[in-house]
Amino acid sequence: MATAPPSTYSAVTLNINGEKHTLTVDHRTTLLDALRERLDMTGTKKGCDQGQCGACTVLLDKRRAVACLQLAVAAEGREITTIEGVAEGDRLHPVQQAFLDLDGYQCGYCTPGQICSAVAVIEEHAAGWPSAATDDVRPEAGPPPLTAEEIRERMSGNLCRCGAYVSIVQAVARAAEADARAAQDAPDTQGAPAAQGTEHEGAAA
Amino acid sequence: MKEFGYERAADVSGALALLDADPDARFLGGGTNLVDLMKTGVERPARLVDVRELPLDRIESTEDGGLHIGATVTNSDLAAHPDVRRRYPALTQAVLAGASGQLRNMATVGGNLLQRTRCGYFADVSKPCNKRVPGSGCPAIEGEHHNHAILGASDHCVATHPSDLGVALAAFDAVVSYETTDGPGELPLTDLYLPVGDTPHLETALPPGALITGVTLPPAPAGAVSRYRKVRERASYAFAIGSIAAALDVRDGVVHEVRLAFGAVASRPWRARAAEAALTGGPVDAAAFAAAADAELAAAEPLPHNGYKVTLMRNLVVAVLSELAEEAAR
Ligand SMILES: Cc1cc2nc3c(=O)[nH]c(=O)nc-3n(C[C@H](O)[C@H](O)[C@H](O)COP(=O)(O)OP(=O)(O)OC[C@H]3O[C@@H](n4cnc5c(N)ncnc54)[C@H](O)[C@@H]3O)c2cc1C
Ligand code: SF4
Ligand code: FES
Ligand code: FES
């Protein structure tokens, strides 16, 4: 068929940690490779490159995603947060602090992905999302308590070769508690994961 | 990876036109399956048409009390939706049993239904595979097949369809809607996937270039309780070796209505109609559940290394229906 061969690269502007970066990418470039190889942001790690380990976890529009299966060109227009952007200036994110305080790592390779994932896990739970470990998923049942079993299930997309899971679970639990306390003190500042047009709470019985 | 063009579709007709103009173009949803397969060379599109931003991201109640789910709704949004959790809990459970939080945030409903098999030979371009290269052979039959099909397979391919979401949709009688340049169409989910026969490379009944626009669920069976149970080789973040979606409505001590669908046993989500027929109108006890499972599994043709699935599915039917019967009695 006589279609002109398409251009195989594009100029894209990526919004990363609140800063805009314009670069020309071969369409084959994943967000992970764009971050590491083009933008020198090597905090995001490459483990499997197949969506199977979570080392490359970043936040896209405040939701966790694996950067190795995300094409850079398709990430244009989205708000990208990497491990370099989770702290507030010099103040560590409570999840980072909890990982430090409780030794939530050994070699540290999986840690940026674990932390980005945990930040989102806490928000997902605060928004009332059930998980595969939740007995009763009906909204009437209310949000499940964030037990160790819930944390393990919700964090299961992040593998740790060093097997630091025990302290990872403790760190996530501690950060979640701190987050819940802060939410009680200031109920309006609690952010739910970015809605994508399907939140029809109360739309039907 | 082969080089490719990339376009973002603004509306459905634009997406269809782009695909129509280039036979080597493919739709891109979350990319969690397609990008993976492009890296290994299994998929070699010349152009990707990104459909993620199409206005197909809503979940809406239908007039008859069912639910319409847009094709670009993410797996996460589907699982978290209050109406899904309230009326079709097995659907939420099925989605949450799949992949990881990261992947569910990226994956779309349309992409999940059209994800390809996880057969290792299919994913390895150095190996023959009838599904990838028609006529090249099926090494799985003599080789590694412990997680391959026991139902509805053929001498040409024994691959399974890996979707969890699809299994729950099959149980709830979902209908898939699509658009083509010639107009819209619909297919019951159970007819979306073609029988394997000698054409395992032809996977769906969708016309070429069709865009899935959504999935419609009729009202859940009145009074029914539902559940999804998945068995895998580790506790989480793994594909099923066997799974079941079930809904049960017990009235006056007999099975008034029952829905059963199996996952990871066939090239499509397997609606267990023989088991349903055996159960309907009958007693609510373990012996009846086991007999119904046997009625369905009589057609099973296990290979040397996946015979365990017959026992597994039989046990799953009995266990999940027993739990639902208890829940219904509460
Ligand atoms: C590590 C890992 C573990 C996983 N575990 C599970 C699991 O346990 N259970 C499970 O069910 N799944 C699992 N998955 C698969 C995952 O659910 C799918 O990859 C995902 O649902 C695909 O959706 P997508 O939007 O990313 O599709 P894409 O990768 O974007 O597309 C997949 C296919 O669908 C086509 N397509 C996409 N949208 C449309 C549309 N609207 N109309 C027509 N065609 C379309 C594409 O052209 C492509 O051929 C896993 C994946 C990974 C990587
Ligand atoms: S089972 Fe199907 S997908 Fe796997 S090698 Fe055989 S033909 Fe290919
Ligand atoms: S590197 Fe992305 S999931 Fe492993
Ligand atoms: S700390 Fe070493 S891989 Fe997790």
Coordinates of C-alpha atoms and ligand atoms in Angstrom, one line a residue:
Chain A
M1 CA 0.0 0.0 0.0
A2 CA 1.3 3.4 -0.9
T3 CA 1.6 5.1 2.5
A4 CA 4.7 7.2 2.9
P5 CA 7.0 5.7 5.5
P6 CA 6.3 7.5 8.8
S7 CA 8.9 9.6 10.6
T8 CA 10.5 7.4 13.2
Y9 CA 11.6 10.1 15.7
S10 CA 9.9 13.2 17.3
A11 CA 10.7 16.2 19.3
V12 CA 9.0 15.8 22.7
T13 CA 8.7 17.8 25.8
L14 CA 8.8 15.8 29.0
N15 CA 7.6 17.3 32.2
I16 CA 9.8 15.7 34.8
N17 CA 9.7 16.6 38.5
G18 CA 8.1 19.9 37.5
E19 CA 10.7 20.8 34.9
K20 CA 10.3 20.7 31.2
H21 CA 12.9 18.9 29.1
T22 CA 12.7 19.1 25.3
L23 CA 14.5 16.4 23.3
T24 CA 14.3 14.5 20.1
V25 CA 13.7 10.9 20.6
D26 CA 13.7 7.8 18.4
H27 CA 10.2 6.4 18.9
R28 CA 11.8 3.2 20.2
T29 CA 13.1 5.0 23.3
T30 CA 11.4 4.0 26.5
L31 CA 10.9 6.6 29.2
L32 CA 13.4 4.6 31.3
D33 CA 16.1 5.0 28.6
A34 CA 15.2 8.6 28.0
L35 CA 15.7 9.3 31.8
R36 CA 18.9 7.4 32.2
E37 CA 20.7 7.7 28.9
R38 CA 19.5 11.1 27.6
L39 CA 18.7 13.2 30.7
D40 CA 21.3 11.8 33.0
M41 CA 18.7 11.0 35.7
T42 CA 20.0 7.6 36.7
G43 CA 18.0 7.3 40.0
T44 CA 15.4 5.2 38.1
K45 CA 16.9 1.7 37.7
K46 CA 16.7 -0.9 34.9
G47 CA 16.3 -4.4 36.1
C48 CA 14.4 -6.7 33.7
D49 CA 13.3 -4.2 31.1
Q50 CA 10.2 -6.3 30.7
G51 CA 7.8 -5.0 33.3
Q52 CA 8.6 -7.9 35.7
C53 CA 10.6 -6.3 38.5
G54 CA 9.5 -2.8 39.3
A55 CA 13.0 -1.3 39.5
C56 CA 12.0 1.3 37.0
T57 CA 8.9 2.5 38.8
V58 CA 8.1 6.2 38.4
L59 CA 4.9 8.2 38.9
L60 CA 2.9 9.3 35.8
D61 CA 0.2 11.8 36.7
K62 CA 0.7 10.8 40.3
R63 CA 0.2 7.1 39.6
R64 CA 2.9 4.5 39.6
A65 CA 4.0 3.0 36.3
V66 CA 6.9 1.0 34.9
A67 CA 9.1 3.3 32.8
C68 CA 10.6 0.3 30.8
L69 CA 7.3 -0.3 29.0
Q70 CA 6.3 3.3 28.7
L71 CA 7.5 4.9 25.4
A72 CA 9.0 8.3 26.0
V73 CA 7.1 9.8 23.1
A74 CA 3.8 8.6 24.6
A75 CA 4.7 10.2 27.9
E76 CA 4.5 13.7 26.5
G77 CA 2.0 15.9 28.3
R78 CA 2.0 13.7 31.4
E79 CA 3.4 14.8 34.8
I80 CA 6.4 12.5 35.4
T81 CA 7.8 12.1 38.9
T82 CA 11.0 10.2 39.5
I83 CA 12.9 9.3 42.7
E84 CA 14.9 12.5 42.1
G85 CA 11.6 14.4 42.6
V86 CA 9.9 12.8 45.6
A87 CA 11.6 14.8 48.3
E88 CA 10.7 18.4 49.0
G89 CA 14.0 20.2 48.6
D90 CA 16.2 18.9 51.4
R91 CA 13.3 17.4 53.3
L92 CA 13.1 13.7 52.5
H93 CA 9.7 12.3 51.7
P94 CA 8.3 10.4 54.7
V95 CA 8.6 7.1 52.7
Q96 CA 12.3 7.8 52.0
Q97 CA 12.8 8.6 55.7
A98 CA 11.1 5.4 56.8
F99 CA 13.3 3.3 54.4
L100 CA 16.4 5.0 55.9
D101 CA 15.2 4.6 59.5
L102 CA 14.2 1.0 59.1
D103 CA 16.9 -0.3 56.7
G104 CA 14.4 -1.0 53.9
Y105 CA 17.2 -2.1 51.6
Q106 CA 20.4 -3.9 51.3
C107 CA 22.3 -3.2 48.0
G108 CA 19.8 -0.4 47.2
Y109 CA 19.3 -1.2 43.6
C110 CA 15.5 -1.8 43.8
T111 CA 15.0 1.0 46.4
P112 CA 14.1 4.0 44.1
G113 CA 11.4 1.8 42.5
Q114 CA 10.3 0.5 45.9
I115 CA 10.0 4.1 47.2
C116 CA 8.1 5.5 44.2
S117 CA 5.8 2.5 44.4
A118 CA 5.2 2.9 48.2
V119 CA 4.4 6.6 47.7
A120 CA 1.6 5.6 45.4
V121 CA 0.5 2.6 47.5
I122 CA -0.2 4.9 50.4
E123 CA -2.2 7.2 48.2
E124 CA -4.1 4.4 46.6
H125 CA -5.0 3.0 50.0
A126 CA -6.0 6.4 51.3
A127 CA -8.3 6.7 48.3
G128 CA -10.0 3.5 49.3
W129 CA -8.8 1.2 46.6
P130 CA -9.0 -2.5 47.5
S131 CA -6.3 -5.0 46.6
A132 CA -6.2 -8.7 45.9
A133 CA -5.6 -9.2 49.6
T134 CA -8.9 -7.4 50.5
D135 CA -11.6 -9.9 51.7
D136 CA -14.6 -7.7 50.8
V137 CA -14.1 -5.4 47.9
R138 CA -17.5 -3.8 48.0
P139 CA -17.4 -0.1 48.7
E140 CA -19.8 -0.5 51.7
A141 CA -17.1 -2.6 53.4
G142 CA -14.9 0.5 53.7
P143 CA -11.2 0.7 53.1
P144 CA -9.3 -2.4 54.4
P145 CA -6.8 -1.8 57.2
L146 CA -3.3 -1.6 55.8
T147 CA -2.0 -4.8 57.3
A148 CA 1.3 -6.4 56.5
E149 CA -0.6 -8.8 54.1
E150 CA -2.1 -5.8 52.3
I151 CA 1.3 -4.1 52.0
R152 CA 2.9 -7.2 50.7
E153 CA 0.2 -7.6 48.0
R154 CA 0.2 -4.0 47.0
M155 CA 4.0 -3.9 46.8
S156 CA 4.3 -7.2 44.9
G157 CA 5.2 -5.4 41.7
N158 CA 8.6 -4.5 43.2
L159 CA 11.0 -7.4 43.5
C160 CA 14.1 -7.2 45.8
R161 CA 17.0 -9.5 44.9
C162 CA 18.4 -8.9 48.4
G163 CA 15.2 -10.0 50.0
A164 CA 14.9 -6.9 52.2
Y165 CA 11.1 -7.5 52.1
V166 CA 10.7 -7.7 55.9
S167 CA 12.0 -4.2 56.5
I168 CA 10.4 -2.8 53.3
V169 CA 7.0 -3.8 54.7
Q170 CA 7.8 -2.2 58.0
A171 CA 8.9 1.0 56.3
V172 CA 5.8 1.3 54.2
A173 CA 3.6 0.7 57.3
R174 CA 5.4 3.4 59.2
A175 CA 5.2 5.9 56.4
A176 CA 1.5 5.1 55.9
E177 CA 0.8 5.7 59.6
A178 CA 2.6 9.0 59.5
D179 CA 0.5 9.9 56.4
A180 CA -2.7 8.9 58.1
R181 CA -1.9 11.1 61.1
A182 CA -1.0 14.0 58.9
A183 CA -4.3 13.5 57.1
Q184 CA -6.2 13.7 60.3
D185 CA -4.6 16.9 61.2
A186 CA -5.3 18.5 57.9
P187 CA -8.1 16.6 56.2
D188 CA -8.3 18.7 53.1
T189 CA -4.7 18.3 52.0
Q190 CA -5.1 14.5 51.5
G191 CA -4.6 13.9 47.8
A192 CA -6.4 11.0 46.1
P193 CA -4.7 9.4 43.0
A194 CA -5.4 11.6 40.0
A195 CA -8.9 10.8 38.7
Q196 CA -9.1 9.8 35.1
G197 CA -12.7 10.4 34.4
T198 CA -14.2 7.2 35.9
E199 CA -14.8 8.4 39.4
H200 CA -18.6 8.3 39.6
E201 CA -19.0 8.0 43.3
G202 CA -22.6 7.9 44.1
A203 CA -23.7 8.0 40.5
A204 CA -25.8 4.8 40.8
A205 CA -27.1 2.7 43.7
Chain B
M1 CA 13.3 -3.2 17.8
K2 CA 12.2 -2.2 14.4
E3 CA 11.8 1.6 13.8
F4 CA 8.2 2.9 13.8
G5 CA 6.1 6.0 13.4
Y6 CA 4.0 7.3 16.2
E7 CA 0.7 9.2 16.1
R8 CA -1.7 10.2 18.8
A9 CA -5.3 9.8 17.8
A10 CA -7.6 12.7 18.9
D11 CA -10.8 10.9 18.1
V12 CA -12.2 7.5 17.1
S13 CA -12.6 8.2 13.4
G14 CA -9.0 9.6 13.3
A15 CA -7.7 6.5 14.9
L16 CA -9.5 4.3 12.5
A17 CA -8.4 6.3 9.4
L18 CA -4.7 6.1 10.6
L19 CA -4.9 2.3 10.9
D20 CA -6.8 1.9 7.7
A21 CA -4.1 3.8 5.8
D22 CA -1.3 1.6 6.9
P23 CA -1.7 -2.2 7.1
D24 CA 1.4 -2.4 9.3
A25 CA 0.0 0.0 11.9
R26 CA -1.2 -1.1 15.3
F27 CA -3.1 0.6 18.1
L28 CA -1.2 1.4 21.3
G29 CA -3.0 1.2 24.6
G30 CA -0.9 1.2 27.8
G31 CA 1.8 -0.6 25.8
T32 CA 2.5 -3.1 28.5
N33 CA 2.1 -6.0 26.2
L34 CA 2.8 -4.5 22.8
V35 CA 6.0 -2.7 23.7
D36 CA 7.3 -5.8 25.5
L37 CA 6.7 -7.9 22.4
M38 CA 8.2 -5.2 20.1
K39 CA 11.4 -5.4 22.2
T40 CA 11.7 -9.1 21.5
G41 CA 10.8 -8.7 17.8
V42 CA 7.5 -10.7 18.1
E43 CA 5.6 -7.6 17.0
R44 CA 7.1 -5.4 14.3
P45 CA 4.6 -2.6 13.6
A46 CA 5.6 0.2 11.2
R47 CA 3.4 2.7 13.0
L48 CA 1.7 3.0 16.4
V49 CA -1.6 4.8 16.8
D50 CA -1.8 5.8 20.5
V51 CA -5.4 5.5 21.6
R52 CA -4.9 6.1 25.3
E53 CA -6.3 9.7 25.1
L54 CA -9.4 8.8 23.2
P55 CA -12.6 9.8 25.0
L56 CA -13.3 6.1 25.8
D57 CA -12.3 6.4 29.5
R58 CA -15.7 6.4 31.2
I59 CA -17.6 3.8 33.2
E60 CA -21.4 4.4 33.0
S61 CA -24.5 2.7 34.2
T62 CA -26.8 1.6 31.3
E63 CA -30.5 2.0 31.4
D64 CA -31.2 -1.7 32.1
G65 CA -29.0 -1.6 35.2
G66 CA -25.8 -2.8 33.6
L67 CA -22.5 -1.1 33.1
H68 CA -20.7 0.2 30.1
I69 CA -16.9 0.3 30.4
G70 CA -14.9 2.3 27.9
A71 CA -12.0 0.6 26.2
T72 CA -9.3 3.0 27.5
V73 CA -10.4 2.8 31.1
T74 CA -7.3 1.6 33.0
N75 CA -7.4 -1.7 34.7
S76 CA -6.9 0.2 38.0
D77 CA -9.8 2.5 37.5
L78 CA -12.0 -0.4 36.5
A79 CA -11.1 -2.3 39.7
A80 CA -11.6 0.7 41.9
H81 CA -14.9 1.8 40.5
P82 CA -17.7 1.7 43.2
D83 CA -20.3 0.3 40.8
V84 CA -18.0 -2.5 39.7
R85 CA -17.1 -3.3 43.3
R86 CA -20.7 -3.3 44.4
R87 CA -22.4 -5.1 41.5
Y88 CA -19.6 -7.2 39.9
P89 CA -17.2 -7.9 42.8
A90 CA -15.7 -10.9 40.9
L91 CA -14.6 -8.5 38.2
T92 CA -12.8 -6.2 40.6
Q93 CA -11.2 -9.3 42.1
A94 CA -10.1 -10.6 38.7
V95 CA -8.5 -7.4 37.7
L96 CA -6.7 -7.0 41.1
A97 CA -5.4 -10.6 40.8
G98 CA -3.6 -9.6 37.6
A99 CA -0.1 -8.1 37.0
S100 CA 1.0 -5.4 39.5
G101 CA -0.2 -2.0 40.6
Q102 CA 2.1 -0.3 38.2
L103 CA 1.0 -2.4 35.2
R104 CA -2.7 -2.0 36.1
N105 CA -2.3 1.7 36.1
M106 CA -1.0 1.6 32.5
A107 CA -3.0 -1.2 31.1
T108 CA -6.3 -0.5 29.3
V109 CA -9.4 -2.7 29.0
G110 CA -9.1 -3.1 25.2
G111 CA -5.4 -4.0 25.5
N112 CA -6.0 -6.5 28.2
L113 CA -8.5 -8.4 26.1
L114 CA -6.1 -8.4 23.1
Q115 CA -2.9 -9.2 25.0
R116 CA -1.1 -12.2 23.5
T117 CA -0.3 -15.6 25.0
R118 CA 2.6 -16.0 27.4
C119 CA 3.8 -19.2 25.7
G120 CA 7.6 -19.1 25.9
Y121 CA 8.0 -20.3 22.3
F122 CA 5.7 -17.6 21.0
A123 CA 7.8 -15.0 22.8
D124 CA 11.1 -16.4 21.4
V125 CA 11.6 -15.5 17.7
S126 CA 14.4 -18.1 17.4
K127 CA 11.9 -20.9 18.0
P128 CA 9.2 -22.2 15.6
C129 CA 5.6 -21.3 16.6
N130 CA 2.4 -21.7 14.5
K131 CA 0.9 -18.7 16.1
R132 CA 3.8 -16.4 15.2
V133 CA 4.9 -18.1 12.0
P134 CA 2.0 -20.1 10.5
G135 CA 3.1 -23.6 9.5
S136 CA 6.4 -23.6 11.4
G137 CA 5.2 -26.1 14.1
C138 CA 4.3 -26.1 17.8
P139 CA 7.3 -27.0 19.9
A140 CA 5.2 -26.7 23.1
I141 CA 3.4 -30.0 22.5
E142 CA 6.6 -32.0 22.8
G143 CA 8.3 -29.5 25.0
E144 CA 7.5 -27.1 27.8
H145 CA 3.8 -27.0 28.3
H146 CA 3.1 -27.2 32.0
N147 CA 1.0 -24.0 31.8
H148 CA -0.7 -24.7 28.5
A149 CA -4.3 -25.5 27.5
I150 CA -6.3 -28.5 28.5
L151 CA -9.5 -27.4 26.8
G152 CA -10.3 -26.4 23.2
A153 CA -6.7 -26.7 22.0
S154 CA -5.6 -28.4 18.8
D155 CA -2.5 -30.2 17.3
H156 CA -1.5 -26.8 15.9
C157 CA -1.4 -24.8 19.2
V158 CA -2.0 -25.4 22.9
A159 CA -1.4 -21.8 24.1
T160 CA -3.7 -20.2 26.7
H161 CA -5.1 -16.7 26.9
P162 CA -3.6 -15.1 29.9
S163 CA -6.2 -12.4 30.8
D164 CA -7.8 -12.5 34.3
L165 CA -10.1 -9.7 33.5
G166 CA -11.5 -11.6 30.5
V167 CA -12.5 -14.5 32.6
A168 CA -14.8 -12.4 34.9
L169 CA -16.2 -10.6 31.8
A170 CA -17.0 -14.0 30.3
A171 CA -18.9 -15.1 33.4
F172 CA -20.9 -11.8 33.4
D173 CA -22.0 -12.2 29.7
A174 CA -20.0 -9.1 28.6
V175 CA -20.4 -7.8 25.1
V176 CA -17.5 -6.1 23.3
S177 CA -18.2 -3.2 21.1
Y178 CA -16.0 -2.0 18.3
E179 CA -15.8 0.5 15.5
T180 CA -14.4 0.1 12.0
T181 CA -14.3 2.4 9.0
D182 CA -17.4 0.6 7.8
G183 CA -19.3 1.3 11.1
P184 CA -19.7 -0.2 14.5
G185 CA -20.2 -3.8 15.6
E186 CA -20.6 -6.0 18.7
L187 CA -19.5 -9.4 19.8
P188 CA -20.3 -11.4 22.9
L189 CA -16.9 -11.7 24.7
T190 CA -17.2 -15.5 24.4
D191 CA -17.2 -15.1 20.6
L192 CA -14.4 -12.5 20.5
Y193 CA -11.8 -15.3 20.3
L194 CA -11.7 -17.7 17.4
P195 CA -11.5 -21.5 17.9
V196 CA -7.8 -22.6 17.5
G197 CA -8.2 -25.2 14.8
D198 CA -5.4 -25.1 12.3
T199 CA -5.2 -21.3 12.3
P200 CA -3.8 -20.3 15.7
H201 CA -2.5 -17.1 14.2
L202 CA -6.0 -15.9 13.7
E203 CA -7.0 -15.0 17.2
T204 CA -10.1 -12.8 17.2
A205 CA -13.3 -12.3 15.2
L206 CA -12.7 -8.6 15.0
P207 CA -12.6 -7.2 11.5
P208 CA -9.1 -6.0 10.4
G209 CA -8.4 -2.5 11.8
A210 CA -11.2 -2.6 14.3
L211 CA -10.9 -0.5 17.4
I212 CA -12.4 -1.9 20.6
T213 CA -14.5 1.0 22.0
G214 CA -15.9 -0.7 25.1
V215 CA -17.4 -3.5 27.0
T216 CA -21.0 -3.7 28.1
L217 CA -22.1 -5.8 31.1
P218 CA -25.8 -6.7 31.4
P219 CA -27.2 -6.5 35.0
A220 CA -25.5 -9.0 37.3
P221 CA -27.7 -12.0 38.0
A222 CA -30.1 -10.8 40.6
G223 CA -29.3 -11.9 44.1
A224 CA -26.1 -13.6 43.0
V225 CA -22.9 -13.6 44.9
S226 CA -19.7 -13.7 42.9
R227 CA -16.1 -14.4 43.3
Y228 CA -12.8 -14.8 41.4
R229 CA -10.1 -17.2 42.5
K230 CA -6.7 -17.5 40.9
V231 CA -4.0 -20.1 41.5
R232 CA -0.5 -19.2 40.6
E233 CA 3.0 -20.4 41.3
R234 CA 3.8 -17.6 43.7
A235 CA 1.5 -15.6 46.0
S236 CA 1.2 -12.5 43.7
Y237 CA 2.4 -10.9 40.5
A238 CA 2.2 -14.0 38.4
F239 CA 0.0 -15.3 35.6
A240 CA -2.6 -17.9 36.6
I241 CA -2.1 -21.7 36.2
G242 CA -5.8 -21.9 36.7
S243 CA -8.5 -19.5 37.7
I244 CA -12.3 -19.3 38.1
A245 CA -14.9 -16.6 38.0
A246 CA -18.2 -17.8 39.6
A247 CA -21.6 -16.2 40.4
L248 CA -24.2 -18.2 42.3
D249 CA -27.9 -17.5 43.0
V250 CA -29.5 -19.9 45.4
R251 CA -33.3 -19.9 45.9
D252 CA -35.3 -22.4 48.0
G253 CA -32.2 -24.5 48.5
V254 CA -31.6 -25.1 44.8
V255 CA -29.3 -23.5 42.2
H256 CA -31.5 -20.9 40.6
E257 CA -28.7 -19.4 38.4
V258 CA -25.0 -20.0 38.2
R259 CA -22.2 -18.6 36.1
L260 CA -18.8 -20.2 35.7
A261 CA -15.8 -19.3 33.6
F262 CA -12.2 -20.8 33.7
G263 CA -8.9 -19.0 33.1
A264 CA -5.5 -20.3 32.0
V265 CA -7.0 -23.5 30.6
A266 CA -7.8 -22.5 27.0
S267 CA -7.0 -20.1 24.2
R268 CA -9.8 -17.9 25.5
P269 CA -11.6 -17.3 28.7
W270 CA -13.6 -20.6 29.0
R271 CA -17.2 -20.3 29.8
A272 CA -18.1 -23.5 31.5
R273 CA -21.6 -24.0 30.1
A274 CA -21.7 -27.8 30.6
A275 CA -21.1 -27.3 34.3
E276 CA -23.7 -24.5 34.5
A277 CA -26.3 -26.8 32.8
A278 CA -25.5 -29.6 35.2
L279 CA -25.9 -27.3 38.2
T280 CA -29.0 -25.3 37.3
G281 CA -32.0 -26.5 39.2
G282 CA -30.0 -28.9 41.3
P283 CA -28.9 -29.2 44.9
V284 CA -26.3 -26.9 46.5
D285 CA -23.7 -29.4 47.7
A286 CA -20.2 -30.5 47.1
A287 CA -21.1 -33.7 45.3
A288 CA -23.2 -31.7 42.8
F289 CA -20.4 -29.2 42.4
A290 CA -17.9 -32.0 41.7
A291 CA -20.2 -33.7 39.2
A292 CA -20.7 -30.4 37.4
A293 CA -16.9 -29.9 37.2
D294 CA -16.5 -33.4 35.8
A295 CA -19.2 -32.7 33.2
E296 CA -17.2 -29.7 32.0
L297 CA -13.8 -31.3 32.3
A298 CA -14.8 -34.5 30.4
A299 CA -13.7 -32.6 27.3
A300 CA -10.3 -31.9 28.7
E301 CA -7.3 -33.2 26.7
P302 CA -4.3 -32.7 29.0
L303 CA -0.7 -33.1 27.7
P304 CA 1.9 -35.1 29.6
H305 CA 2.9 -32.1 31.9
N306 CA -0.4 -30.3 32.5
G307 CA -2.7 -33.0 33.7
Y308 CA -2.7 -31.4 37.1
K309 CA -4.9 -28.6 35.7
V310 CA -7.8 -31.0 35.4
T311 CA -7.7 -31.8 39.2
L312 CA -6.9 -28.1 40.0
M313 CA -10.0 -26.9 38.1
R314 CA -12.2 -29.5 39.6
N315 CA -11.1 -28.5 43.1
L316 CA -11.5 -24.9 42.3
V317 CA -15.1 -25.4 41.1
V318 CA -16.0 -27.2 44.3
A319 CA -14.1 -24.8 46.6
V320 CA -15.4 -21.6 45.1
L321 CA -19.0 -22.7 44.7
S322 CA -19.0 -24.0 48.3
E323 CA -17.8 -20.7 49.5
L324 CA -20.4 -18.8 47.5
A325 CA -23.1 -21.2 48.8
E326 CA -22.1 -20.3 52.3
E327 CA -22.0 -16.6 51.5
A328 CA -25.4 -16.8 49.9
A329 CA -26.8 -18.5 53.0
R330 CA -25.6 -15.7 55.3
Ligands
LIG1 C1 5.1 -8.7 34.2 C2 3.7 -8.7 33.7 C3 2.7 -9.5 34.4 C4 1.4 -9.5 34.0 N1 0.5 -10.3 34.7 C5 -0.8 -10.4 34.3 C6 -1.7 -11.2 35.0 O1 -1.4 -11.8 36.0 N2 -3.0 -11.2 34.5 C7 -3.4 -10.5 33.4 O2 -4.5 -10.6 33.0 N3 -2.5 -9.8 32.7 C8 -1.2 -9.7 33.1 N4 -0.3 -9.0 32.4 C9 -0.7 -8.5 31.1 C10 -1.3 -7.1 31.2 O3 -2.6 -7.2 31.8 C11 -1.5 -6.6 29.7 O4 -0.2 -6.4 29.2 C12 -2.3 -5.4 29.6 O5 -3.6 -5.6 30.1 C13 -2.4 -5.0 28.2 O6 -3.1 -3.7 28.1 P1 -2.4 -2.5 27.4 O7 -3.4 -1.4 27.4 O8 -1.1 -2.2 28.0 O9 -2.2 -3.1 25.9 P2 -1.2 -2.8 24.8 O10 0.1 -3.4 25.1 O11 -1.1 -1.3 24.5 O12 -1.9 -3.5 23.6 C14 -2.1 -4.9 23.6 C15 -2.7 -5.3 22.2 O13 -4.0 -4.8 22.1 C16 -4.2 -3.9 21.0 N5 -5.1 -2.8 21.4 C17 -4.9 -2.0 22.5 N6 -6.0 -1.3 22.7 C18 -6.9 -1.6 21.7 C19 -8.2 -1.1 21.3 N7 -8.9 -0.2 22.0 N8 -8.8 -1.7 20.2 C20 -8.1 -2.6 19.5 N9 -6.9 -3.1 19.8 C21 -6.3 -2.6 20.9 C22 -2.8 -3.5 20.7 O14 -2.7 -3.2 19.3 C23 -2.0 -4.7 21.0 O15 -2.0 -5.7 20.0 C24 1.0 -8.9 32.8 C25 1.9 -8.1 32.1 C26 3.3 -8.0 32.5 C27 4.2 -7.2 31.7
SF4_2 S1 1.4 -23.4 21.9 FE1 0.8 -22.0 20.3 S2 2.0 -20.2 20.9 FE2 3.0 -21.9 21.9 S3 4.6 -22.7 20.5 FE3 2.7 -23.8 20.1 S4 1.8 -22.7 18.4 FE4 3.2 -21.3 19.3
FES3 S1 13.1 -2.7 34.6 FE1 11.0 -2.0 34.4 S2 9.9 -3.5 35.5 FE2 12.0 -4.3 35.5
FES4 S1 18.0 -3.9 48.2 FE1 19.2 -5.1 46.8 S2 17.6 -5.6 45.3 FE2 16.5 -4.7 46.9

